[in-house]
PDB file of C-alpha atoms in Angstrom:
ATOM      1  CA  UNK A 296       0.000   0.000   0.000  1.00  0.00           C
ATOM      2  CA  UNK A 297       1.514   3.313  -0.629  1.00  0.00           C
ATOM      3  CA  UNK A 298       0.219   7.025  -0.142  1.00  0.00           C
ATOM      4  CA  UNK A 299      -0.240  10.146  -1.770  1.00  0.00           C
ATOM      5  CA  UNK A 300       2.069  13.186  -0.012  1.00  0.00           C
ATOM      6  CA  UNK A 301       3.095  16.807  -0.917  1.00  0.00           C
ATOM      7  CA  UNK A 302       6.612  17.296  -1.221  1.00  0.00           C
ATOM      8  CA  UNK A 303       6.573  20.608  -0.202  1.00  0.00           C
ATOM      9  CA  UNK A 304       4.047  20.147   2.725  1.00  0.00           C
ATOM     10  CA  UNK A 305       1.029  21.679   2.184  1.00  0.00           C
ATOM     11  CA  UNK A 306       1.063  23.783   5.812  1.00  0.00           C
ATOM     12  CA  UNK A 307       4.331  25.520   4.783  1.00  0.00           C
ATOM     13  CA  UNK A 308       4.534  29.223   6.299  1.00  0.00           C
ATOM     14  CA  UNK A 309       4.898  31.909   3.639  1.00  0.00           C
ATOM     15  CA  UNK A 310       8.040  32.650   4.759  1.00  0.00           C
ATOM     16  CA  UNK A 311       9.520  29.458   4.383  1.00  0.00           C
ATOM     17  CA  UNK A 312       7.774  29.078   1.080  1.00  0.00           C
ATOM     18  CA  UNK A 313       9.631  32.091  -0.192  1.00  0.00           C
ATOM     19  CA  UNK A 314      12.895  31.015   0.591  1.00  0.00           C
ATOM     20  CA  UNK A 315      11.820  27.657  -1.371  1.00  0.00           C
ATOM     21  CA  UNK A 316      11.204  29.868  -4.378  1.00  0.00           C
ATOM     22  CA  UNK A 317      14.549  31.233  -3.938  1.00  0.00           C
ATOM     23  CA  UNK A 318      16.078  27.853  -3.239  1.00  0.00           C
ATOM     24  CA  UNK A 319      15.059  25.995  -5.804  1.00  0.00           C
ATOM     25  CA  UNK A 320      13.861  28.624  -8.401  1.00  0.00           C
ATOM     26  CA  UNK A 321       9.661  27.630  -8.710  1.00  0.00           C
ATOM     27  CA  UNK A 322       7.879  28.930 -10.931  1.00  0.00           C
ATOM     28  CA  UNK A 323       6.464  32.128 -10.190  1.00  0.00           C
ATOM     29  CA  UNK A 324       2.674  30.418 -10.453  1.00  0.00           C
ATOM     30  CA  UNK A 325       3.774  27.327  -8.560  1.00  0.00           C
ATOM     31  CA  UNK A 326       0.747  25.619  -6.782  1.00  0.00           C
ATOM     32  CA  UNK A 327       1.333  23.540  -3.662  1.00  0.00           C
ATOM     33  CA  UNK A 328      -1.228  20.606  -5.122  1.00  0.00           C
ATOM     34  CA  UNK A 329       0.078  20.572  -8.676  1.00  0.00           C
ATOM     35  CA  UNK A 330       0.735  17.074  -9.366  1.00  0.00           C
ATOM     36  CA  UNK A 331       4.285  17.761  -9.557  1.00  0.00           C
ATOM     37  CA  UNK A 332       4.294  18.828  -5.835  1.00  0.00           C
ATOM     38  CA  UNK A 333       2.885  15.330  -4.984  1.00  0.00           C
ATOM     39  CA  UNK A 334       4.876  11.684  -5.015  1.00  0.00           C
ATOM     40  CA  UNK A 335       3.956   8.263  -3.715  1.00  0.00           C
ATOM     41  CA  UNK A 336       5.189   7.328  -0.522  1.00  0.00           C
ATOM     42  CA  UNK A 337       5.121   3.946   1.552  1.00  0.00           C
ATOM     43  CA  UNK A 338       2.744   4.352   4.847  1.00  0.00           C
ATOM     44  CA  UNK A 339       5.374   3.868   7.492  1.00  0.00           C
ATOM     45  CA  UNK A 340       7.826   6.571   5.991  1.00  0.00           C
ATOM     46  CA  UNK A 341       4.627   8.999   5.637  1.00  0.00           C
ATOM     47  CA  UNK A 342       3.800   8.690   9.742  1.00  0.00           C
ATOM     48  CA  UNK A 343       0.027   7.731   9.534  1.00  0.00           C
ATOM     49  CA  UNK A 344      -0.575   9.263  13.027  1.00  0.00           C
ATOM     50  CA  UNK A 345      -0.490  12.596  11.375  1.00  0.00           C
ATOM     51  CA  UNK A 346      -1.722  12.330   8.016  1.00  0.00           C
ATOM     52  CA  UNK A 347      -4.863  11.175   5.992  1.00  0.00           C
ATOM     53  CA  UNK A 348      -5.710   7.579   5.756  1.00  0.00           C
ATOM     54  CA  UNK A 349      -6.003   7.746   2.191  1.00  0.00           C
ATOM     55  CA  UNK A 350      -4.496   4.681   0.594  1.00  0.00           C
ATOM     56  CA  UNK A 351      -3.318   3.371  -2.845  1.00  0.00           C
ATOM     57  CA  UNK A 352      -2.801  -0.288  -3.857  1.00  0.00           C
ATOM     58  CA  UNK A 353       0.519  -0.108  -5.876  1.00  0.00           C
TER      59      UNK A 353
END
């Protein structure tokens, strides 16, 4: 089973999204939930206790 995750979390401060725009150079209209921002990730490495329970069969 494997989940759905933002790479660059979805509660990221303003701030610290700035800095990522900087960082890394987004694009100027990047959107947190593109499907670019989002990659599959096994359960135990995604910490279920604080996430969805949203799950994929692989």
């Amino acid at each position: 089973m494997t989940q759905i995750d933002h790479i660059i979390p979805q509660d990221v401060s303003e701030l610290r999204l700035h800095e990522l725009w900087s960082s890394y150079s987004l694009p100027i209209d990047f959107d947190i939930h593109d499907p670019h921002n989002l990659a599959p990730i096994c359960i135990p490495c995604n910490g279920v206790e604080s996430k969805g329970n949203a799950t994929y069969e692989a």
